[in-house]
């Protein structure tokens, strides 16, 4: 109800301020009326002071306050004597015609209604949103009661929101709950009204879309709905379902909410109600990207919920693609342009906090685009709610966490502005007022106060939030890097122009630095032409033509251009018609350059990309990835991914995909120079630990589904070798020992169940799935080796090493470390290891035995020839350093606690600290060891196999030398010389120390 217009001021009077009222003269008549309604001057003065201080619109507040005092003067006077009550009431009446009219409509009981709304908590308010009818068989009476229920509840929400009793999240949740309840009631009323016709419709489900589907409904909004029925799709059922849908819509539109059905399959040109099968068929054949975005927020809310959930479940593959569809960005951008075009007026767009520059819709597009792109591969991102999406995008590395928090703050601010625009009159508006006075009223409504600069502070705050959203939207959805690339070189242009003629393009490729121009020219043909079975799509050709010469220039500057072009051609052929990948490479030069660097450095990583193009995800997000991730963090994330999977097979795939992605993260940072060698080892070790621990959880769960596992069974996994020492390299095997403990360790049943679990763990890690395998395991270091049982009891482990273990087994335990399993059992194993390794110094004969074993390794498996060197087992190789440190730890560890560590580099430093090795020798040994490790690292990253062989030919050495940072002529020869120098120094020190320790 709109209040009566105030009396017109007498002619000739100005808007001077009266000393008593302190209000513009035009409001004096209303102020005089108010003063006359109140019993004493103290109360009237207090109320007029509140009007000046608190009412955003003083005229509106005065008009409604006088009206309310007329309806319940005694009750109102009592309530107004309570200062905070009076302050809240004046603020609400001056802020919202909607609230003022709603209170007037209540009549004499407006006071208690306002008191309830202003003092309720969010939980209490939402808890009372339940429709109850007095006549459940009287459709007309139920409809009237529903209208009253909606009006009463909505007024309470509006008051609580305006007074700040509800947060923005509370308000949208309460409004969504109210809409849900009204829709359920409307369906119940429609079924009562239609009787047999409603029953003929069969299963009927109402699905909420848009903001209601996401449970983010604002104060004045349409509700987007879809009606689905599950019976036979014949004329009789269609007509019954259509009639039911029409009646539901009429009840809602006439008494509760405006209804928008345009998000249904086919939109306004299709039937109001659709069968389940027809809906599935529509989306499968005609579904577009904007409909995928709409379905992100679909939520069954009334009727046959199982039917609605089935629809959403079966549409999951339509919504979430299994590959990274970066073309989503282009299509969402086009949709945004269409929305802007419909507004026409730039001024209206500027003032629109929903559809305009940096508005709510742009932020929602950002969230929906990232969810559509990545949600297929990462189920954790699948949520309808904007705030939950932002939190997950930040938490899981798809957006910088600080940026996600900033966008959350901006979103909440804009939604609050939207609510305060709508609460004024109950209109569905998102446009800021054009006039200064109206803007100041809005600022006061938002809590910025009534001081002179309140409007300016509000405007600057709003502008900052909108700029943040707009910049990110344009960065993400408006085309990436808009700067034109520099011109391509003449050689690159020549090679690309002659690309389909390999004989003509080869000389230009040679100018660009390709070592095998003719072979690479053949790959260039494949790159341009694509796979023979695929059509030449115009968009694909357009993208390639723009990219081609620049790709060749960038490839020519890489360590191995021929390898890079070979892998790029295979990759482009593998992605085929999916132009979204090419669009990504065009729009994101940094991602493209990182991809090419990988293609030039690693056949293994390149093969990963060629088999799984969607792993571009990791490259796109490489600037967001933290360089160092502790094992516990990796394990927690992996656990969340595995929990989100529906079955054991998908968990195996998820385990492997996670490993590939993290492996790639580490390799990217390594190749970019952001991780040093020891950081790479630590990261690869943390990754192995996380996968091993979660693999054990999977194995226990799977065996537990089929067999009873004794509650007292304890399991532990000991990491040996590089895993135990925290020195994992690319593609290292996992050397493991499995140990169990039971009260009765001799019981066959306990040993059998422990063995089953570890056999399952082996399958979890080694079995090949469509995502490959996780790790290869080496179990030969367990007690008695391959001839011993798969699992060893704690007592058996102790007995074996006390009585039967050889020197080499004692040496292996120097690097042993409990990785996974029961903590108490792990501590017992560590005490046992300390006893076996350091209980007494290694004898001189033991030193000789280790030296003999090293010689055998060099002769039997460290063989070298004129074509290759063995960096690991060869003379002066990595094993020499490891044997030096392990022998010295066994020999002197009982005396020097500093030597009771596992890591080779730390042992070298401890040997220097204890004076067992001279400073110069220690420094030289560490530097030489590090160099060989780095070289091995560069060889290992090339393939998915452990690599120790360094080729001697210059043709093969040159790319390796460039990857080691040796550029210019004769780089291969210089690398070979440096390797030989360092190996010679290592061998000299090896012989010196072993001779000294055998003699002392």
Coordinates of C-alpha atoms in Angstrom, one line a residue, residues 20 35 38-49 80-81:
X20 CA 11.8 21.7 16.5
X35 CA 3.8 14.6 17.3
X38 CA 2.4 10.5 20.4
X39 CA 1.5 11.1 24.1
X40 CA 4.4 13.3 25.1
X41 CA 7.0 15.6 23.6
X42 CA 9.9 13.5 24.8
X43 CA 8.8 10.6 22.7
X44 CA 7.9 12.7 19.7
X45 CA 11.3 14.5 19.9
X46 CA 13.0 11.1 20.1
X47 CA 11.1 9.8 17.1
X48 CA 11.9 12.9 15.0
X49 CA 15.6 12.6 15.9
X80 CA 8.3 2.9 20.4
X81 CA 9.5 3.7 23.9

